[in-house]
Amino acid sequence: MANKDPFPIIHYCFILCTFILRCICFHTLPLSSCTEEPTTEDDVLLIRGLQGDYILFTHEGGVDVGDVDAKAEKLLIPVDLSKYPSNKEIAKSLLSKVPTGVHDVLVDFITRLYAVYVDCQFTYLEINPLVVIPNEDKTSAEVFFLDLAAKLDQTAEFECGAKWAIARSPTALGLRALSSDHVSIDAGPPMEFPAPFGREMTKEEA
């Protein structure tokens, strides 16, 4: 199907130009759907606060997660990273409703995710659903992130612009680079920040 052809979605037709393909990940849906089994869909959220960064984790992911702030277990990561919590503290604070056999896998994932969050100057990063599929004896698990939303700190562009560009390069996205592609920072296109909602950019912002 050519991208010039409208594609029907419910009652509307759109012209689609970008497609994201992913492997099928069979997993248990939330209880509100069609099963009596515990859900394997979680939600992990990292967000910046005044005292530091907050990590929120809830064992109820998916489209019907509702009020994450009200449901989630929370952990404050102080600005002074020398006081970063231990693996045991992370598991105790965030994973009380998760089988203990998969704690090590999830703590490792959350720690690595937070490292990327800090290194790339995110102000918000949410994975929902985060699918955790335990092995048969529930001593380990595979982790898949099926959807992600994030916000970057534009004022950190002088520090992280090259990292953002590399992540958006054709190679990083599994695409073939074209000679016409606009590349000006290392290996990828610079990040583009739209004007704030409801107004045009000021001269300083442009």
C-alpha atoms as an extended CHARMM CRD file, in Angstrom:
* protein
*
       206  EXT
         1         1  MET       CA              0.0000000000        0.0000000000        0.0000000000  PROA      1               0.0000000000
         2         2  ALA       CA              1.4970000000        3.3430000000       -1.0030000000  PROA      2               0.0000000000
         3         3  ASN       CA              1.5950000000        6.0650000000        1.6180000000  PROA      3               0.0000000000
         4         4  LYS       CA             -0.4920000000        8.2860000000       -0.6620000000  PROA      4               0.0000000000
         5         5  ASP       CA             -3.5030000000        6.0250000000       -0.1570000000  PROA      5               0.0000000000
         6         6  PRO       CA             -5.7930000000        6.8790000000        2.8030000000  PROA      6               0.0000000000
         7         7  PHE       CA             -5.9930000000        4.1290000000        5.4020000000  PROA      7               0.0000000000
         8         8  PRO       CA             -9.3400000000        3.6690000000        7.2210000000  PROA      8               0.0000000000
         9         9  ILE       CA             -9.2710000000        3.6490000000       11.0280000000  PROA      9               0.0000000000
        10        10  ILE       CA            -12.7500000000        3.3340000000       12.5780000000  PROA      10              0.0000000000
        11        11  HSD       CA            -14.7210000000        6.2440000000       11.0270000000  PROA      11              0.0000000000
        12        12  TYR       CA            -11.7550000000        8.1930000000        9.6590000000  PROA      12              0.0000000000
        13        13  CYS       CA             -9.2190000000        7.8810000000        6.8650000000  PROA      13              0.0000000000
        14        14  PHE       CA             -5.5940000000        8.9010000000        7.3030000000  PROA      14              0.0000000000
        15        15  ILE       CA             -2.5070000000        8.9660000000        5.1190000000  PROA      15              0.0000000000
        16        16  LEU       CA              0.1230000000        6.9530000000        6.9740000000  PROA      16              0.0000000000
        17        17  CYS       CA              3.8020000000        7.5360000000        6.2770000000  PROA      17              0.0000000000
        18        18  THR       CA              5.5250000000        5.9280000000        9.2800000000  PROA      18              0.0000000000
        19        19  PHE       CA              5.1140000000        2.3460000000       10.4350000000  PROA      19              0.0000000000
        20        20  ILE       CA              6.5350000000        0.6500000000       13.5340000000  PROA      20              0.0000000000
        21        21  LEU       CA              6.8420000000       -3.1260000000       13.2190000000  PROA      21              0.0000000000
        22        22  ARG       CA              7.3980000000       -5.2950000000       16.2670000000  PROA      22              0.0000000000
        23        23  CYS       CA              7.4210000000       -8.9730000000       17.0650000000  PROA      23              0.0000000000
        24        24  ILE       CA              4.2640000000      -10.4860000000       18.5110000000  PROA      24              0.0000000000
        25        25  CYS       CA              4.5610000000      -10.7360000000       22.2890000000  PROA      25              0.0000000000
        26        26  PHE       CA              2.0360000000      -13.1980000000       23.6890000000  PROA      26              0.0000000000
        27        27  HSD       CA              1.1570000000      -12.2880000000       27.2610000000  PROA      27              0.0000000000
        28        28  THR       CA             -1.6730000000      -12.2240000000       29.7870000000  PROA      28              0.0000000000
        29        29  LEU       CA             -3.9760000000       -9.2280000000       29.4940000000  PROA      29              0.0000000000
        30        30  PRO       CA             -5.3060000000       -7.3300000000       32.5360000000  PROA      30              0.0000000000
        31        31  LEU       CA             -8.0730000000       -8.8960000000       34.6310000000  PROA      31              0.0000000000
        32        32  SER       CA            -10.6100000000       -6.4630000000       33.1920000000  PROA      32              0.0000000000
        33        33  SER       CA            -10.1780000000       -8.0430000000       29.7670000000  PROA      33              0.0000000000
        34        34  CYS       CA            -10.7750000000      -11.7320000000       29.2110000000  PROA      34              0.0000000000
        35        35  THR       CA             -8.8100000000      -13.8240000000       31.6700000000  PROA      35              0.0000000000
        36        36  GLU       CA             -8.7470000000      -14.8790000000       35.3000000000  PROA      36              0.0000000000
        37        37  GLU       CA             -4.9580000000      -15.0970000000       35.3360000000  PROA      37              0.0000000000
        38        38  PRO       CA             -2.7690000000      -12.3430000000       36.8430000000  PROA      38              0.0000000000
        39        39  THR       CA             -1.7160000000       -9.6950000000       34.3780000000  PROA      39              0.0000000000
        40        40  THR       CA              1.8130000000       -9.5260000000       32.9960000000  PROA      40              0.0000000000
        41        41  GLU       CA              1.3270000000       -5.9060000000       31.9300000000  PROA      41              0.0000000000
        42        42  ASP       CA              3.0180000000       -3.3510000000       34.1700000000  PROA      42              0.0000000000
        43        43  ASP       CA              3.5970000000        0.3850000000       33.9820000000  PROA      43              0.0000000000
        44        44  VAL       CA              6.8530000000        2.1490000000       34.8600000000  PROA      44              0.0000000000
        45        45  LEU       CA              7.0930000000        5.9380000000       34.9550000000  PROA      45              0.0000000000
        46        46  LEU       CA             10.0850000000        8.2140000000       35.5670000000  PROA      46              0.0000000000
        47        47  ILE       CA              9.4110000000       11.8870000000       36.1690000000  PROA      47              0.0000000000
        48        48  ARG       CA             11.3710000000       14.8710000000       37.4290000000  PROA      48              0.0000000000
        49        49  GLY       CA             10.4270000000       16.5070000000       40.7230000000  PROA      49              0.0000000000
        50        50  LEU       CA             11.7340000000       19.2940000000       42.9470000000  PROA      50              0.0000000000
        51        51  GLN       CA             13.6170000000       16.9720000000       45.3060000000  PROA      51              0.0000000000
        52        52  GLY       CA             14.8660000000       14.6360000000       42.5930000000  PROA      52              0.0000000000
        53        53  ASP       CA             13.4620000000       12.0950000000       40.1710000000  PROA      53              0.0000000000
        54        54  TYR       CA             10.5300000000        9.8490000000       40.9750000000  PROA      54              0.0000000000
        55        55  ILE       CA             10.1560000000        6.2850000000       39.7730000000  PROA      55              0.0000000000
        56        56  LEU       CA              6.5770000000        5.0010000000       39.7890000000  PROA      56              0.0000000000
        57        57  PHE       CA              5.7120000000        1.3600000000       39.1960000000  PROA      57              0.0000000000
        58        58  THR       CA              2.3180000000       -0.2810000000       39.0440000000  PROA      58              0.0000000000
        59        59  HSD       CA              1.4090000000       -3.9050000000       38.3440000000  PROA      59              0.0000000000
        60        60  GLU       CA             -1.6400000000       -2.7690000000       36.3570000000  PROA      60              0.0000000000
        61        61  GLY       CA             -0.4630000000       -1.6560000000       32.9390000000  PROA      61              0.0000000000
        62        62  GLY       CA             -2.2980000000       -1.3110000000       29.6530000000  PROA      62              0.0000000000
        63        63  VAL       CA             -4.8630000000        1.0910000000       28.2680000000  PROA      63              0.0000000000
        64        64  ASP       CA             -7.0880000000        0.8240000000       31.3530000000  PROA      64              0.0000000000
        65        65  VAL       CA             -4.3830000000        1.6510000000       33.8870000000  PROA      65              0.0000000000
        66        66  GLY       CA             -6.2720000000        4.7340000000       35.0980000000  PROA      66              0.0000000000
        67        67  ASP       CA             -4.6500000000        7.1010000000       37.6160000000  PROA      67              0.0000000000
        68        68  VAL       CA             -1.0460000000        5.9250000000       37.7460000000  PROA      68              0.0000000000
        69        69  ASP       CA             -0.1030000000        8.4800000000       40.3980000000  PROA      69              0.0000000000
        70        70  ALA       CA             -2.7700000000        7.1170000000       42.7490000000  PROA      70              0.0000000000
        71        71  LYS       CA             -2.0720000000        3.4270000000       42.1060000000  PROA      71              0.0000000000
        72        72  ALA       CA              1.6800000000        3.2620000000       41.7360000000  PROA      72              0.0000000000
        73        73  GLU       CA              4.3520000000        2.5130000000       44.2840000000  PROA      73              0.0000000000
        74        74  LYS       CA              6.8640000000        5.3750000000       44.3420000000  PROA      74              0.0000000000
        75        75  LEU       CA             10.5620000000        5.8330000000       44.9470000000  PROA      75              0.0000000000
        76        76  LEU       CA             12.3780000000        9.1760000000       45.1290000000  PROA      76              0.0000000000
        77        77  ILE       CA             15.8610000000        9.2190000000       43.6140000000  PROA      77              0.0000000000
        78        78  PRO       CA             17.7020000000       12.1430000000       45.2380000000  PROA      78              0.0000000000
        79        79  VAL       CA             19.6660000000       14.6680000000       43.2080000000  PROA      79              0.0000000000
        80        80  ASP       CA             22.8240000000       13.3920000000       44.8940000000  PROA      80              0.0000000000
        81        81  LEU       CA             23.2770000000       10.1040000000       43.0120000000  PROA      81              0.0000000000
        82        82  SER       CA             25.7960000000        8.9200000000       45.5830000000  PROA      82              0.0000000000
        83        83  LYS       CA             22.6540000000        8.1840000000       47.6090000000  PROA      83              0.0000000000
        84        84  TYR       CA             21.1120000000        6.0600000000       44.8440000000  PROA      84              0.0000000000
        85        85  PRO       CA             19.0930000000        3.2620000000       46.5180000000  PROA      85              0.0000000000
        86        86  SER       CA             20.3570000000       -0.3000000000       46.6420000000  PROA      86              0.0000000000
        87        87  ASN       CA             18.7600000000       -3.0990000000       44.6160000000  PROA      87              0.0000000000
        88        88  LYS       CA             17.0710000000       -4.3220000000       47.7790000000  PROA      88              0.0000000000
        89        89  GLU       CA             15.5780000000       -0.8770000000       48.4680000000  PROA      89              0.0000000000
        90        90  ILE       CA             14.3120000000       -0.5800000000       44.8800000000  PROA      90              0.0000000000
        91        91  ALA       CA             12.6140000000       -3.9890000000       45.0610000000  PROA      91              0.0000000000
        92        92  LYS       CA             11.0790000000       -3.2210000000       48.4630000000  PROA      92              0.0000000000
        93        93  SER       CA              9.7680000000        0.1920000000       47.3720000000  PROA      93              0.0000000000
        94        94  LEU       CA              8.4530000000       -0.6520000000       43.9100000000  PROA      94              0.0000000000
        95        95  LEU       CA              7.9300000000       -4.3900000000       43.4820000000  PROA      95              0.0000000000
        96        96  SER       CA              5.8660000000       -5.5360000000       46.4680000000  PROA      96              0.0000000000
        97        97  LYS       CA              3.1220000000       -6.8840000000       44.1620000000  PROA      97              0.0000000000
        98        98  VAL       CA              5.5150000000       -8.6180000000       41.7710000000  PROA      98              0.0000000000
        99        99  PRO       CA              6.6750000000      -12.2540000000       42.2760000000  PROA      99              0.0000000000
       100       100  THR       CA             10.0200000000      -12.2160000000       44.0790000000  PROA      100             0.0000000000
       101       101  GLY       CA             11.5350000000      -14.5160000000       41.4610000000  PROA      101             0.0000000000
       102       102  VAL       CA             11.5290000000      -11.7270000000       38.8750000000  PROA      102             0.0000000000
       103       103  HSD       CA             12.7440000000       -8.9560000000       41.1980000000  PROA      103             0.0000000000
       104       104  ASP       CA             16.3710000000       -9.1560000000       40.0560000000  PROA      104             0.0000000000
       105       105  VAL       CA             15.3850000000       -8.8660000000       36.3790000000  PROA      105             0.0000000000
       106       106  LEU       CA             13.0870000000       -5.9030000000       36.9830000000  PROA      106             0.0000000000
       107       107  VAL       CA             15.4710000000       -4.0780000000       39.3090000000  PROA      107             0.0000000000
       108       108  ASP       CA             18.2110000000       -4.4150000000       36.6930000000  PROA      108             0.0000000000
       109       109  PHE       CA             15.8390000000       -3.1280000000       33.9890000000  PROA      109             0.0000000000
       110       110  ILE       CA             14.6760000000       -0.1590000000       36.0850000000  PROA      110             0.0000000000
       111       111  THR       CA             18.2620000000        0.7630000000       36.9880000000  PROA      111             0.0000000000
       112       112  ARG       CA             19.3800000000        0.6660000000       33.3530000000  PROA      112             0.0000000000
       113       113  LEU       CA             16.3020000000        2.6210000000       32.2780000000  PROA      113             0.0000000000
       114       114  TYR       CA             17.0160000000        5.3010000000       34.8620000000  PROA      114             0.0000000000
       115       115  ALA       CA             20.6370000000        5.5420000000       33.6740000000  PROA      115             0.0000000000
       116       116  VAL       CA             19.4050000000        6.2870000000       30.1270000000  PROA      116             0.0000000000
       117       117  TYR       CA             16.8200000000        8.7300000000       31.5110000000  PROA      117             0.0000000000
       118       118  VAL       CA             19.5460000000       10.7110000000       33.2810000000  PROA      118             0.0000000000
       119       119  ASP       CA             22.1820000000       10.4490000000       30.5490000000  PROA      119             0.0000000000
       120       120  CYS       CA             19.8310000000       11.7400000000       27.8390000000  PROA      120             0.0000000000
       121       121  GLN       CA             18.1840000000       14.4140000000       30.0110000000  PROA      121             0.0000000000
       122       122  PHE       CA             14.6000000000       13.1910000000       29.9470000000  PROA      122             0.0000000000
       123       123  THR       CA             12.0900000000       14.9470000000       32.1740000000  PROA      123             0.0000000000
       124       124  TYR       CA              9.3990000000       12.2880000000       31.7070000000  PROA      124             0.0000000000
       125       125  LEU       CA              9.5360000000        8.7040000000       30.5040000000  PROA      125             0.0000000000
       126       126  GLU       CA              6.7360000000        6.1480000000       30.7090000000  PROA      126             0.0000000000
       127       127  ILE       CA              6.5890000000        2.5770000000       29.4390000000  PROA      127             0.0000000000
       128       128  ASN       CA              3.0580000000        1.2200000000       29.3510000000  PROA      128             0.0000000000
       129       129  PRO       CA              2.6030000000       -1.6160000000       28.9400000000  PROA      129             0.0000000000
       130       130  LEU       CA              5.8220000000       -3.0760000000       30.2400000000  PROA      130             0.0000000000
       131       131  VAL       CA              5.3350000000       -6.8000000000       29.6990000000  PROA      131             0.0000000000
       132       132  VAL       CA              7.1010000000       -9.1600000000       32.1080000000  PROA      132             0.0000000000
       133       133  ILE       CA              6.8580000000      -12.8480000000       31.2000000000  PROA      133             0.0000000000
       134       134  PRO       CA              8.2370000000      -15.1510000000       33.9250000000  PROA      134             0.0000000000
       135       135  ASN       CA              9.8060000000      -18.4970000000       33.0960000000  PROA      135             0.0000000000
       136       136  GLU       CA              8.0870000000      -21.7170000000       34.2100000000  PROA      136             0.0000000000
       137       137  ASP       CA              9.5140000000      -21.7750000000       37.7360000000  PROA      137             0.0000000000
       138       138  LYS       CA              9.1970000000      -17.9680000000       38.1010000000  PROA      138             0.0000000000
       139       139  THR       CA             12.8750000000      -17.5110000000       38.9000000000  PROA      139             0.0000000000
       140       140  SER       CA             13.5370000000      -15.1180000000       36.0070000000  PROA      140             0.0000000000
       141       141  ALA       CA             11.6470000000      -13.3330000000       33.2390000000  PROA      141             0.0000000000
       142       142  GLU       CA             11.7650000000      -11.7080000000       29.8270000000  PROA      142             0.0000000000
       143       143  VAL       CA             10.9400000000       -7.9960000000       29.6800000000  PROA      143             0.0000000000
       144       144  PHE       CA              9.3350000000       -6.2810000000       26.6810000000  PROA      144             0.0000000000
       145       145  PHE       CA              8.3070000000       -2.6320000000       26.3760000000  PROA      145             0.0000000000
       146       146  LEU       CA              5.4000000000       -2.3160000000       23.9590000000  PROA      146             0.0000000000
       147       147  ASP       CA              4.7510000000        1.4200000000       24.1240000000  PROA      147             0.0000000000
       148       148  LEU       CA              6.7480000000        4.3850000000       25.3670000000  PROA      148             0.0000000000
       149       149  ALA       CA              6.1440000000        8.1140000000       25.7910000000  PROA      149             0.0000000000
       150       150  ALA       CA              8.8170000000       10.5960000000       26.8140000000  PROA      150             0.0000000000
       151       151  LYS       CA              9.7330000000       14.2720000000       27.0980000000  PROA      151             0.0000000000
       152       152  LEU       CA             13.1890000000       15.7930000000       26.7120000000  PROA      152             0.0000000000
       153       153  ASP       CA             14.6560000000       18.8700000000       28.3760000000  PROA      153             0.0000000000
       154       154  GLN       CA             15.3110000000       21.2210000000       25.4590000000  PROA      154             0.0000000000
       155       155  THR       CA             17.7370000000       23.2940000000       27.5270000000  PROA      155             0.0000000000
       156       156  ALA       CA             20.0550000000       20.2540000000       27.5950000000  PROA      156             0.0000000000
       157       157  GLU       CA             20.5090000000       20.2780000000       23.8180000000  PROA      157             0.0000000000
       158       158  PHE       CA             24.0500000000       21.6840000000       24.0980000000  PROA      158             0.0000000000
       159       159  GLU       CA             24.9740000000       18.6600000000       26.2000000000  PROA      159             0.0000000000
       160       160  CYS       CA             22.8570000000       15.8630000000       24.7020000000  PROA      160             0.0000000000
       161       161  GLY       CA             22.1500000000       17.0250000000       21.1510000000  PROA      161             0.0000000000
       162       162  ALA       CA             24.5980000000       14.5570000000       19.6330000000  PROA      162             0.0000000000
       163       163  LYS       CA             23.1190000000       11.6460000000       21.6020000000  PROA      163             0.0000000000
       164       164  TRP       CA             19.5870000000       12.5430000000       20.5240000000  PROA      164             0.0000000000
       165       165  ALA       CA             20.7260000000       12.7910000000       16.9120000000  PROA      165             0.0000000000
       166       166  ILE       CA             22.5250000000        9.4530000000       16.9380000000  PROA      166             0.0000000000
       167       167  ALA       CA             19.4010000000        7.7670000000       18.3330000000  PROA      167             0.0000000000
       168       168  ARG       CA             17.4120000000        9.1750000000       15.3860000000  PROA      168             0.0000000000
       169       169  SER       CA             19.9220000000        8.2130000000       12.7160000000  PROA      169             0.0000000000
       170       170  PRO       CA             18.7470000000        5.9000000000        9.9090000000  PROA      170             0.0000000000
       171       171  THR       CA             21.0820000000        3.1600000000       11.1570000000  PROA      171             0.0000000000
       172       172  ALA       CA             19.6590000000        3.3080000000       14.6950000000  PROA      172             0.0000000000
       173       173  LEU       CA             16.1290000000        3.1120000000       13.2700000000  PROA      173             0.0000000000
       174       174  GLY       CA             16.9880000000        0.1880000000       10.9910000000  PROA      174             0.0000000000
       175       175  LEU       CA             16.6770000000        2.2810000000        7.8260000000  PROA      175             0.0000000000
       176       176  ARG       CA             18.9420000000        2.7610000000        4.8320000000  PROA      176             0.0000000000
       177       177  ALA       CA             20.5710000000        6.1720000000        4.8390000000  PROA      177             0.0000000000
       178       178  LEU       CA             19.8020000000        8.3380000000        1.8070000000  PROA      178             0.0000000000
       179       179  SER       CA             22.1070000000       10.9560000000        0.3620000000  PROA      179             0.0000000000
       180       180  SER       CA             19.3190000000       13.5230000000        0.7420000000  PROA      180             0.0000000000
       181       181  ASP       CA             18.9000000000       12.9070000000        4.4880000000  PROA      181             0.0000000000
       182       182  HSD       CA             19.6520000000       16.0090000000        6.5830000000  PROA      182             0.0000000000
       183       183  VAL       CA             22.5020000000       15.0800000000        8.9260000000  PROA      183             0.0000000000
       184       184  SER       CA             24.2800000000       17.8030000000       10.8630000000  PROA      184             0.0000000000
       185       185  ILE       CA             25.1380000000       16.3640000000       14.2760000000  PROA      185             0.0000000000
       186       186  ASP       CA             27.4200000000       13.3190000000       14.2420000000  PROA      186             0.0000000000
       187       187  ALA       CA             25.3030000000       10.5700000000       12.6850000000  PROA      187             0.0000000000
       188       188  GLY       CA             21.7170000000       11.7860000000       12.7080000000  PROA      188             0.0000000000
       189       189  PRO       CA             19.3220000000       14.7050000000       12.2840000000  PROA      189             0.0000000000
       190       190  PRO       CA             19.0600000000       17.2610000000       15.1070000000  PROA      190             0.0000000000
       191       191  MET       CA             16.0550000000       17.0250000000       17.3960000000  PROA      191             0.0000000000
       192       192  GLU       CA             13.2010000000       19.3140000000       16.3920000000  PROA      192             0.0000000000
       193       193  PHE       CA             11.1430000000       20.9510000000       19.1320000000  PROA      193             0.0000000000
       194       194  PRO       CA              7.7210000000       22.2800000000       18.1020000000  PROA      194             0.0000000000
       195       195  ALA       CA              6.3290000000       25.5910000000       19.2810000000  PROA      195             0.0000000000
       196       196  PRO       CA              4.4330000000       25.5130000000       22.5980000000  PROA      196             0.0000000000
       197       197  PHE       CA              0.7610000000       24.7200000000       22.2210000000  PROA      197             0.0000000000
       198       198  GLY       CA             -1.3250000000       27.7090000000       21.2540000000  PROA      198             0.0000000000
       199       199  ARG       CA              1.3910000000       30.1380000000       20.2160000000  PROA      199             0.0000000000
       200       200  GLU       CA              4.3330000000       30.6690000000       17.8980000000  PROA      200             0.0000000000
       201       201  MET       CA              7.9530000000       30.4990000000       19.0010000000  PROA      201             0.0000000000
       202       202  THR       CA              9.5960000000       33.6480000000       20.2810000000  PROA      202             0.0000000000
       203       203  LYS       CA             12.7860000000       34.9340000000       18.6180000000  PROA      203             0.0000000000
       204       204  GLU       CA             14.8340000000       33.4070000000       21.4640000000  PROA      204             0.0000000000
       205       205  GLU       CA             13.1360000000       30.0150000000       21.1420000000  PROA      205             0.0000000000
       206       206  ALA       CA             13.4080000000       29.7630000000       17.3620000000  PROA      206             0.0000000000
